[in-house]
Short mmCIF file of C-alpha atoms and ligand atoms in Angstrom, two decimals:
data_model
loop_
_atom_site.label_atom_id
_atom_site.label_comp_id
_atom_site.label_asym_id
_atom_site.label_seq_id
_atom_site.Cartn_x
_atom_site.Cartn_y
_atom_site.Cartn_z
CA MET A 7 -14.03 9.03 0.32
CA ASN A 8 -10.12 10.09 -0.27
CA ILE A 9 -8.40 7.59 2.24
CA ILE A 10 -4.70 6.72 2.72
CA PHE A 11 -3.57 3.36 3.66
CA LEU A 12 -0.31 3.82 5.80
CA GLY A 13 1.73 1.19 7.17
CA ALA A 14 4.93 -0.74 6.96
CA PRO A 15 5.57 -3.05 4.44
CA GLY A 16 3.65 -6.11 5.10
CA SER A 17 0.91 -4.66 7.29
CA GLY A 18 -1.82 -5.60 5.03
CA LYS A 19 -2.28 -2.63 3.23
CA GLY A 20 -2.37 -4.13 -0.31
CA THR A 21 -5.00 -6.89 0.65
CA GLN A 22 -7.25 -4.45 2.78
CA ALA A 23 -7.00 -1.85 -0.27
CA GLU A 24 -8.36 -3.95 -2.62
CA ILE A 25 -11.26 -5.23 -0.44
CA LEU A 26 -12.42 -1.70 0.60
CA SER A 27 -11.98 -0.46 -3.14
CA LYS A 28 -14.63 -3.07 -4.13
CA LYS A 29 -16.62 -2.51 -1.09
CA LEU A 30 -16.69 1.29 -1.57
CA ASP A 31 -16.53 1.31 -5.31
CA ILE A 32 -13.71 3.45 -5.62
CA LYS A 33 -10.09 3.11 -6.89
CA THR A 34 -6.82 2.34 -5.32
CA ILE A 35 -3.70 3.67 -6.56
CA SER A 36 -0.70 1.66 -5.12
CA THR A 37 2.63 3.36 -6.10
CA GLY A 38 4.28 -0.14 -5.40
CA GLU A 39 2.14 -1.97 -8.03
CA VAL A 40 2.35 0.75 -10.54
CA LEU A 41 6.26 0.86 -10.13
CA ARG A 42 6.35 -3.09 -10.59
CA LYS A 43 4.54 -2.65 -13.88
CA GLU A 44 7.00 -0.09 -14.99
CA VAL A 45 9.96 -2.48 -14.18
CA GLN A 46 8.48 -5.06 -15.81
CA GLU A 47 7.64 -3.34 -18.96
CA GLN A 48 11.28 -1.97 -18.93
CA SER A 49 9.67 1.68 -19.55
CA GLU A 50 11.93 4.72 -18.59
CA VAL A 51 10.60 5.08 -15.34
CA GLY A 52 11.12 1.30 -14.39
CA ILE A 53 14.18 1.41 -15.37
CA LEU A 54 15.25 4.23 -12.87
CA ALA A 55 13.31 2.80 -10.25
CA LYS A 56 14.30 -0.85 -10.50
CA SER A 57 17.69 -0.59 -8.51
CA TYR A 58 15.86 1.45 -5.82
CA MET A 59 13.16 -1.10 -5.33
CA ASN A 60 15.21 -3.97 -5.45
CA SER A 61 17.56 -2.45 -2.43
CA GLY A 62 14.72 -1.63 -0.53
CA ARG A 63 15.21 2.26 -0.86
CA LEU A 64 12.49 4.53 -1.81
CA VAL A 65 12.47 5.71 -5.40
CA PRO A 66 13.07 9.44 -5.86
CA ASP A 67 9.59 11.61 -4.92
CA GLU A 68 9.39 13.15 -8.51
CA LEU A 69 8.81 9.87 -9.93
CA VAL A 70 5.92 8.54 -7.76
CA ILE A 71 4.52 12.32 -7.26
CA ASN A 72 4.01 12.01 -11.17
CA ILE A 73 2.56 8.63 -10.90
CA ILE A 74 -0.03 10.11 -8.23
CA LYS A 75 -0.83 13.23 -10.11
CA ASN A 76 -1.43 11.99 -13.82
CA ARG A 77 -3.81 9.83 -12.01
CA LEU A 78 -5.83 11.88 -9.47
CA SER A 79 -6.66 14.43 -12.14
CA GLY A 80 -8.35 11.57 -14.17
CA ASP A 81 -12.46 11.31 -14.10
CA ASP A 82 -11.92 7.69 -12.41
CA TYR A 83 -11.00 9.07 -8.82
CA LYS A 84 -13.74 11.56 -8.83
CA LYS A 85 -15.74 9.38 -6.42
CA GLY A 86 -13.02 9.23 -4.28
CA PHE A 87 -9.51 6.94 -3.83
CA ILE A 88 -7.32 5.00 -1.83
CA LEU A 89 -3.75 5.66 -1.79
CA ASP A 90 -1.79 2.57 -0.94
CA GLY A 91 1.95 3.41 -0.37
CA PHE A 92 1.77 6.92 -0.78
CA PRO A 93 2.78 9.33 0.70
CA ARG A 94 6.19 7.55 2.31
CA ASN A 95 7.82 10.66 3.64
CA MET A 96 7.02 14.21 4.67
CA SER A 97 7.82 15.71 1.53
CA GLN A 98 5.51 13.62 -0.32
CA ALA A 99 2.69 14.22 2.28
CA GLU A 100 3.11 18.05 1.48
CA LYS A 101 3.28 17.60 -2.21
CA LEU A 102 0.00 15.60 -2.01
CA ASP A 103 -1.94 18.27 0.02
CA GLU A 104 -0.72 20.57 -2.54
CA MET A 105 -1.79 18.71 -5.26
CA LEU A 106 -5.37 18.09 -3.77
CA LYS A 107 -5.71 21.42 -3.14
CA VAL A 108 -5.21 22.65 -6.79
CA ILE A 109 -8.11 19.80 -7.66
CA ASN A 110 -10.48 20.94 -4.87
CA LYS A 111 -9.85 17.73 -2.85
CA LYS A 112 -8.71 16.64 0.52
CA ILE A 113 -7.84 13.61 2.40
CA GLU A 114 -10.79 12.57 4.80
CA LEU A 115 -9.16 9.56 6.46
CA VAL A 116 -5.99 7.94 7.13
CA PHE A 117 -5.99 4.38 8.21
CA ASN A 118 -2.59 3.58 10.01
CA PHE A 119 -2.12 -0.51 10.28
CA GLU A 120 -0.18 -1.53 13.26
CA VAL A 121 1.80 -4.93 13.25
CA GLU A 122 5.09 -5.72 15.07
CA GLU A 123 8.11 -6.14 13.31
CA GLY A 124 8.49 -10.17 13.76
CA VAL A 125 5.26 -10.56 12.16
CA LEU A 126 6.05 -8.30 9.67
CA ILE A 127 9.28 -10.12 8.53
CA LYS A 128 7.58 -13.34 8.54
CA ARG A 129 4.81 -11.95 6.22
CA ILE A 130 7.04 -10.38 3.69
CA LEU A 131 9.16 -13.54 3.48
CA GLY A 132 6.44 -15.83 3.34
CA ARG A 133 4.49 -14.19 0.76
CA PHE A 134 3.71 -15.38 -2.81
CA SER A 135 1.18 -15.11 -5.32
CA CYS A 136 -0.60 -16.57 -8.07
CA LYS A 137 0.85 -15.55 -11.27
CA SER A 138 -2.42 -15.88 -13.12
CA CYS A 139 -5.07 -14.51 -10.81
CA GLY A 140 -2.70 -12.33 -8.30
CA ALA A 141 -4.04 -14.48 -5.24
CA VAL A 142 -1.94 -13.80 -2.49
CA TYR A 143 -0.46 -16.84 -0.16
CA ASN A 144 1.81 -17.07 2.85
CA ARG A 145 4.07 -20.30 3.24
CA PHE A 146 3.99 -19.54 7.26
CA PHE A 147 0.26 -18.56 7.32
CA LYS A 148 -1.72 -19.39 4.38
CA LEU A 149 -0.67 -21.97 1.96
CA PRO A 150 -3.25 -22.72 -1.04
CA LYS A 151 -5.85 -25.60 0.06
CA GLN A 152 -4.26 -28.17 -2.22
CA GLU A 153 -0.56 -27.99 -2.38
CA GLY A 154 0.85 -26.18 -5.73
CA VAL A 155 -2.77 -25.11 -6.75
CA CYS A 156 -4.26 -22.09 -6.53
CA ASP A 157 -7.55 -21.75 -4.55
CA GLN A 158 -9.16 -19.15 -6.65
CA CYS A 159 -8.36 -20.14 -10.29
CA SER A 160 -6.94 -23.46 -10.03
CA LYS A 161 -3.70 -22.94 -11.77
CA GLY A 162 -0.46 -23.73 -10.31
CA ASP A 163 2.14 -20.98 -11.16
CA PHE A 164 3.39 -18.71 -8.25
CA GLU A 165 5.93 -16.06 -7.89
CA SER A 166 7.42 -13.94 -5.20
CA ARG A 167 8.20 -10.16 -5.36
CA SER A 168 11.70 -9.62 -6.06
CA ASP A 169 12.02 -7.38 -3.29
CA ASP A 170 10.76 -9.51 -0.79
CA THR A 171 14.04 -10.89 0.46
CA GLU A 172 16.05 -11.05 3.47
CA GLU A 173 18.49 -8.85 2.09
CA THR A 174 15.99 -5.64 1.36
CA ILE A 175 13.85 -6.56 4.55
CA ASN A 176 15.96 -4.79 6.92
CA ASN A 177 16.43 -1.82 4.72
CA ARG A 178 12.55 -1.44 3.88
CA LEU A 179 11.93 -1.35 7.71
CA LYS A 180 14.72 1.05 8.33
CA VAL A 181 13.07 3.33 5.58
CA TYR A 182 9.83 2.83 6.87
CA ARG A 183 10.75 3.80 10.51
CA GLU A 184 12.94 6.82 9.34
CA SER A 185 10.90 8.35 6.80
CA THR A 186 7.26 7.14 6.96
CA GLU A 187 6.42 6.54 10.41
CA PRO A 188 6.62 10.17 10.97
CA LEU A 189 3.58 10.72 8.98
CA ILE A 190 1.35 8.96 11.66
CA GLU A 191 2.17 12.14 13.89
CA TYR A 192 1.45 14.53 10.84
CA TYR A 193 -1.78 13.05 10.02
CA LYS A 194 -2.88 12.62 13.67
CA LYS A 195 -2.35 16.30 14.24
CA ASN A 196 -4.70 16.96 11.22
CA ASN A 197 -7.45 14.88 12.93
CA LEU A 198 -7.31 12.32 10.32
CA LEU A 199 -5.71 9.52 11.85
CA PHE A 200 -7.50 5.91 12.66
CA SER A 201 -5.16 3.42 13.92
CA ILE A 202 -6.01 -0.18 13.22
CA SER A 203 -4.39 -3.59 14.34
CA GLY A 204 -3.39 -5.36 11.38
CA VAL A 205 -2.88 -8.74 13.12
CA LYS A 206 -6.56 -9.74 13.26
CA SER A 207 -8.04 -11.73 10.08
CA PRO A 208 -8.32 -9.88 6.69
CA PRO A 209 -12.30 -10.08 6.93
CA LEU A 210 -12.41 -8.84 10.76
CA ILE A 211 -10.04 -5.64 9.65
CA SER A 212 -11.97 -5.16 6.64
CA GLU A 213 -15.06 -4.87 8.74
CA GLU A 214 -13.39 -2.54 10.80
CA LEU A 215 -12.44 -0.16 8.19
CA VAL A 216 -15.96 -0.15 6.69
CA LYS A 217 -17.62 0.61 10.18
CA ALA A 218 -14.86 3.82 10.50
CA VAL A 219 -15.68 4.80 7.03
CA TYR A 220 -19.45 4.66 7.80
CA ASN A 221 -18.95 6.62 11.05
CA PHE A 222 -16.92 9.01 9.22
CA SER A 223 -19.60 9.67 6.46
CA LYS A 224 -22.44 10.28 9.25
P1 AMP B 5 5.68 -1.32 -1.57
O1 AMP B 5 5.02 -2.31 -3.03
O2 AMP B 5 4.45 -0.38 -1.43
O3 AMP B 5 5.95 -2.26 -0.71
O4 AMP B 5 6.44 -0.59 -2.88
C1 AMP B 5 7.68 -1.23 -3.18
C2 AMP B 5 8.84 -0.59 -3.49
O5 AMP B 5 8.50 0.59 -4.52
C3 AMP B 5 9.16 0.31 -2.20
O6 AMP B 5 10.15 -0.26 -1.59
C4 AMP B 5 9.88 1.69 -3.00
O7 AMP B 5 11.34 1.17 -3.63
C5 AMP B 5 9.01 1.87 -3.95
N1 AMP B 5 7.78 2.48 -3.64
C6 AMP B 5 6.46 2.44 -3.71
N2 AMP B 5 5.92 3.42 -3.30
C7 AMP B 5 6.80 4.48 -3.26
C8 AMP B 5 6.52 5.95 -2.40
N3 AMP B 5 5.75 6.38 -2.23
N4 AMP B 5 7.64 6.58 -2.69
C9 AMP B 5 9.08 6.07 -3.01
N5 AMP B 5 9.23 4.61 -3.54
C10 AMP B 5 8.18 4.18 -3.52
#
């Protein structure tokens, strides 16, 4: 299965991508994750991407297209993949179609996560994660059961993303509305779109996703 996760920042794409990729035993490519790692490692790509990410703008298409291109041609993605956070604009979507055609693949499903803006803002401003195991929390919705201790690994070191700030959030939502939202129509026209409410609990959402994948494969 080749799947795209579409949705605004904070709509839950990352959480669901992690769950679904385990359930379907396929890989996820999160361009945001890859870029954050590059920034941390201070690679050439990371140095280029940093200022865009910290101001909530999209990094240049060429950078993310190369990230996707390098991975999709590898053996790890033969069984399928979930793209989380890519494509983010029309030109990336068109480029993706071209790339997939060359390697004889196509997108089969696009999940669109719908969440109202007020909730998105709280989710983004509240989220933090465990530095050791990556478990994700939210200071408005989901605190660790014991204050300061990770539920999953019992360590106590947490971090927030450097772009999850009040300064960048409006820009990120504006970029989403202007550049990414038009992709909903694009994939609708291609009969690939499956919209899903992203405000339910993660297990319920993931159940819906699995059902949709199952129905598609029948
Ligand atoms: P995310 O983790 O998906 O919220 O992405 C974090 C940041 O990485 C975004 O605000 C962009 O600056 C950058 N980014 C991630 N994916 C893309 C993409 N497909 N195109 C351009 N920039 C991206």
